[in-house]
Structures are given as C-alpha cells and as structure tokens.
C-alpha atoms as one frame of an Amber mdcrd trajectory, in Angstrom:
protein
  39.730  27.106  64.922  38.999  30.523  63.567  41.314  29.870  60.675  39.351
  26.248  60.192  36.031  28.041  59.834  37.393  30.239  57.297  39.286  27.753
  55.610  36.853  25.163  55.272  34.265  28.371  53.989  36.689  29.437  51.460
  36.509  25.879  50.229  32.984  26.220  48.766  33.438  29.677  46.799  32.494
  28.921  43.036  35.022  30.238  40.991  33.617  32.014  37.143  34.850  31.349
  34.353  35.620  35.183  33.161  34.485  35.538  29.487  37.748  36.029  27.838
  38.977  32.536  28.397  35.531  31.495  27.089  36.776  33.529  24.225  40.022
  31.552  23.703  38.045  28.685  22.806  35.066  29.615  21.942  35.456  28.718
  17.628  37.361  25.263  18.477  35.417  22.213  19.093  35.431  21.209  22.109
  33.722  18.735  24.119  30.761  20.135  25.971  32.441  18.951  29.311  35.574
  19.683  28.419  37.215  20.880  31.938  40.452  22.480  30.684  40.810  25.827
  29.963  43.968  27.579  28.788  44.187  32.057  30.318  44.013  34.633  28.459
  47.476  34.785  27.019  47.280  31.140  26.756  50.295  31.077  29.221  49.359
  28.488  31.349  45.990  26.335  32.543  43.062  27.452  34.191  41.342  25.309
  35.826  37.327  24.938  36.074  35.107  24.064  38.707  33.770  20.897  38.600
  30.925  20.860  41.294  29.954  23.910  42.797  28.256  23.325  46.262  24.801
  24.726  48.254  24.896  22.817  51.399  22.419  23.693  54.101  25.252  23.729
  58.041  24.212  19.941  58.460  25.084  18.415  54.972  28.163  21.284  55.598
  29.001  18.989  59.183  27.875  15.614  57.253  30.510  16.013  54.772  33.528
  17.436  56.872  32.350  13.902  59.738  32.650  11.754  56.996  36.460  13.604
  55.688  37.728  13.265  59.807  36.356   9.393  59.691  37.835   8.828  56.324
  40.736  10.903  57.334  44.234   8.422  57.458  42.696   7.139  54.065  42.150
  10.179  51.827  46.009  10.770  53.004  47.033   7.351  51.729  45.279   8.494
  48.673  46.508  12.073  47.814  50.230  10.033  48.060  49.410   6.786  45.636
  48.470   9.693  43.312  52.195  10.873  43.291  53.649   7.029  43.038  55.737
   5.923  39.746  53.585   4.003  38.102  51.009   4.569  34.937  47.658   4.895
  36.829  45.704   7.857  36.655  44.259  10.460  39.747  41.146   8.553  40.727
  40.469  11.279  43.341  40.432  13.978  41.415  36.819  15.166  41.592  35.451
  14.571  44.894  35.760  18.307  46.666  36.633  16.567  50.039  40.132  16.530
  48.808  39.553  21.059  50.103  37.644  19.530  53.094  40.398  17.264  53.871
  42.987  19.863  53.481  41.974  22.901  54.231  41.737  20.205  58.539  45.067
  19.166  58.218  46.963  21.456  57.614  45.137  23.571  59.750  45.796  20.366
  62.038  49.703  20.910  61.947  50.299  23.792  62.256  48.083  23.992  66.274
  49.977  20.743  67.198  52.686  20.597  69.665  53.774  17.344  69.254  56.764
  16.917  67.446  56.236  12.956  66.990  52.981  13.643  64.503  54.907  15.765
  62.408  53.236  16.043  58.407  55.122  19.073  57.042  58.756  16.792  55.059
  54.832  15.012  53.430  54.753  15.434  49.995  50.720  15.083  51.231  51.078
  17.735  53.188  52.357  20.117  50.554  49.344  18.988  48.031  47.140  20.199
  51.303  49.109  23.434  51.620  48.940  24.289  47.598  44.646  23.438  47.686
  45.134  26.078  50.381  46.449  28.067  48.299  50.245  28.805  50.681  52.034
  27.863  47.675  55.881  28.994  48.982  55.729  26.949  51.877  53.959  23.770
  49.689  56.931  23.902  46.929  59.433  24.280  49.947  58.711  21.166  51.539
  58.951  19.833  48.131  62.217  21.277  47.592  63.000  19.763  51.315  61.663
  16.336  49.913  64.250  16.556  46.897  67.234  17.029  49.574  66.229  13.993
  50.974  66.025  12.209  47.835  66.862  14.124  44.274  65.203  10.414  42.898
  61.778  11.393  44.436  59.546  11.176  41.329  55.637  12.469  43.750  58.269
  15.767  44.127  60.082  16.465  41.108  56.280  16.366  39.192  54.222  18.111
  42.351  57.173  21.265  41.835  56.875  20.625  37.959  53.475  21.900  38.513
  53.863  24.833  40.819  56.527  25.564  37.200  54.221  28.237  35.886  54.470
  30.558  39.097  58.181  29.727  39.128  59.893  28.984  35.794  63.670  27.828
  37.907  61.116  25.411  38.702  60.865  24.063  35.282  63.898  21.122  35.341
  61.974  19.238  37.920  59.104  18.466  35.672  61.505  17.848  32.757  63.012
  15.234  34.524  59.938  13.523  35.857  58.489  12.970  32.579  61.475  11.831
  31.385  61.845   9.512  33.695  58.063   9.064  33.381  56.544  10.323  30.719
  52.805   9.176  30.638  52.413   9.638  34.184  53.594  12.923  34.420  51.412
  13.921  31.631  48.504  12.422  33.657  48.792  14.611  36.923  49.533  17.612
  35.239  45.930  17.077  33.549  44.832  16.313  37.074  45.781  19.279  38.298
  45.321  21.601  35.635  40.857  20.679  36.624  41.405  20.136  39.797  43.868
  22.136  41.883  44.502  26.557  40.824  47.981  27.056  40.944  47.520  31.260
  41.061  49.427  33.263  38.219  49.244  36.675  37.352  48.348  36.023  33.362
  49.771  39.471  33.098  53.673  38.716  33.689  53.504  35.210  33.603  56.180
  32.800  31.031  54.724  31.220  28.738  54.629  27.723  31.155  51.697  25.741
  28.926  54.046  26.173  25.624  56.894  24.257  27.413  55.157  21.870  28.671
  53.682  21.466  25.308  57.083  20.749  23.585  57.830  18.292  26.174  55.673
  15.971  24.797  55.782  17.272  21.090  59.494  17.068  21.021  59.985  13.862
  22.361  56.847  12.079  21.471  58.131   8.738  20.446  58.957   8.027  24.120
  55.773   7.890  24.262  54.621   6.680  21.047  53.167   2.717  21.025  52.042
   3.677  25.566  48.664   3.368  25.933  47.104   6.962  27.234  43.373   7.211
  29.175  40.952   8.477  27.227  40.295  11.470  29.305  43.482  12.810  29.523
  44.377  12.100  25.495  41.425  14.544  24.513  42.427  16.872  27.295  45.771
  17.588  25.133  44.540  17.024  21.872  42.434  20.157  22.670  44.870  22.175
  24.654  46.973  21.923  21.050  44.062  23.164  19.041  43.657  25.455  21.568
  47.597  26.752  21.460  48.663  25.937  18.523  45.909  26.553  16.193  43.747
  29.862  15.151  40.652  30.211  13.104  41.079  32.072   9.761  37.952  32.126
   7.057  35.652  30.057   9.139  39.027  27.329   9.064  41.280  26.106  11.461
  44.981  25.935  10.582  48.519  25.962  12.645  50.328  29.527  13.705  53.133
  31.193  11.927  55.956  27.992  13.382  59.127  26.335  11.544  58.066  23.209
   9.119  59.964  20.464  11.581  57.428  21.571  14.448  54.594  21.543  12.479
  55.445  17.859  11.769  56.080  17.070  14.966  52.393  19.119  16.402  50.776
  17.365  13.169  52.368  13.680  14.319  51.562  13.746  18.534  48.010  14.541
  17.581  48.128  11.478  14.729  48.933   9.812  17.780  46.650  10.655  20.317
  43.848  10.743  17.834  45.311   6.908  17.810  44.898   7.363  21.749  41.393
   8.235  21.381  40.124   5.869  18.350  41.320   2.953  20.176  39.561   3.767
  23.604  36.664   4.912  21.821  36.174   1.581  20.935  36.794  -0.418  24.144
  34.198   1.638  25.609  31.520   0.344  22.229
C-alpha cells in the first residue's frame, strides 16, 4: 500500500522544460500549443506535460475514485489505443491514465490469485512504462511477440522503447510497414504523453532513424489522410531536426541531394494534409 501511495504522489510532479530544450526550436515557427520538443541532442523526443495539477486531498480522492469506477473501461481503452486500425488515440490527455497505471501495477504485484494475472497483457506493459519500469515493460512486450510475432500492438510498443534500446527499432520498422499511419499516430501519442527515459549524452539518434523511416517510405503514406495535429507535429519535428537558421533564413542542414528532395516531398505532403484538414474545420 505504501508503494501505491508513493506512486500516486509522483504522478502529480510537474516536469519543467529546460532552457536548452527551448533553444532547440526558438528560431523556428512553432504553434503555441505545440507539445513535442526534441532533446538537446535532437536524438529523441522530450514530452512536455499537457497538464499541471494542483489538487486538494479531497479532489485527489475524487479522481482516484473516478478511476476505480472506470477501471476496466480504462484498461479496455488502453488496449484499443494499440489496435491495428487507423484511429488516433483519444485518451492521451487524461491524467487518469497514470493514476490507473499506478493502481494497476501495484494491484498486480500484490495479487496472490493467478487467475487474475494480467502480466502478459499489453495494458500491463503500458502501465509499467507510465510508472517508469521500462525493463519489465519491454520484457512483457517481447513475451507477447513470442506468442504471436505478428502482434501489431506489441511491435509498436517495443518500437516506442527503441529510443532506449536500439535493437528494438526493428519492431518499429515492422510495425510501420504493416500500418504506417497508425504507427505514426502512436509515436505522436507517445512523444506527447509517455516519457521514456533516455540518457541524452549516450543516446543513439532515434529521431533521425524514425524520420528517415517515414521520409524514405513517403510513397507508402502518400494519399492517405492524416490527423491534423499529427501532421503539424510531424512537420515541425522535421523542421526542428533537419533545418537550421542562418542569417535569419531557414536552411536544410548538410545532406545529400536525394534526401533533400525526399524531405521536401514529405513536407509538401504534410502541408497538403494540413491544408485539407484546416478547410474541413472551417
């Protein structure tokens, strides 16, 4: 029970954005409500908190009570987030997910009835990641792949953690080739709401590999609709990663001409998606 109380207390710690991370994109046009920043090295995503809570004990009690009343529903919603479909995850902004995660993990660890074991379910792995228990979460993902090597949810979940472990990137590639738009949606969701700890001083360039996966295979996603927020964030991330500002002008960094053409083509596609979605909203 003490572990559960500590876990719930940690949920409400606000994580500030450091000055160096702000400077990465300070000279680039970013929407005021942009949620994703690159780390100082630009090797991985650094999620900004989308809420800052200041709750009284009574209010916190009400929130925990609300989670308990919707406990199974939240579990099912987490499962649905990783479904092999074309829907954008809708639960990301709810702070009830980390509350649910703390309860879910601690209840399982104190559960003595094996009939109620959830340790080989993807929602449990997701809950562990929200609690920062990444090694155990990855192990569950690998076990799910052993049971079914075509498990899309497990593939993309492991791919999310490839910023930590380069060897897991193969799963992200496989998930992308199977369902490119949903994979982009899930990485967008993760980059905004689920912080995966990475040592920026020793990290490999996950962001470059991920963006190249999209840019080099742009023909796969061309013509498919994309959710407005994701298209904007992806376009901004490409700018933040591959452009610099020289004498007040934004320029592509040094790269071969073929890759430059592919970057420009991908940005044209994203801009077209943004324009189409903006017209729909008017």
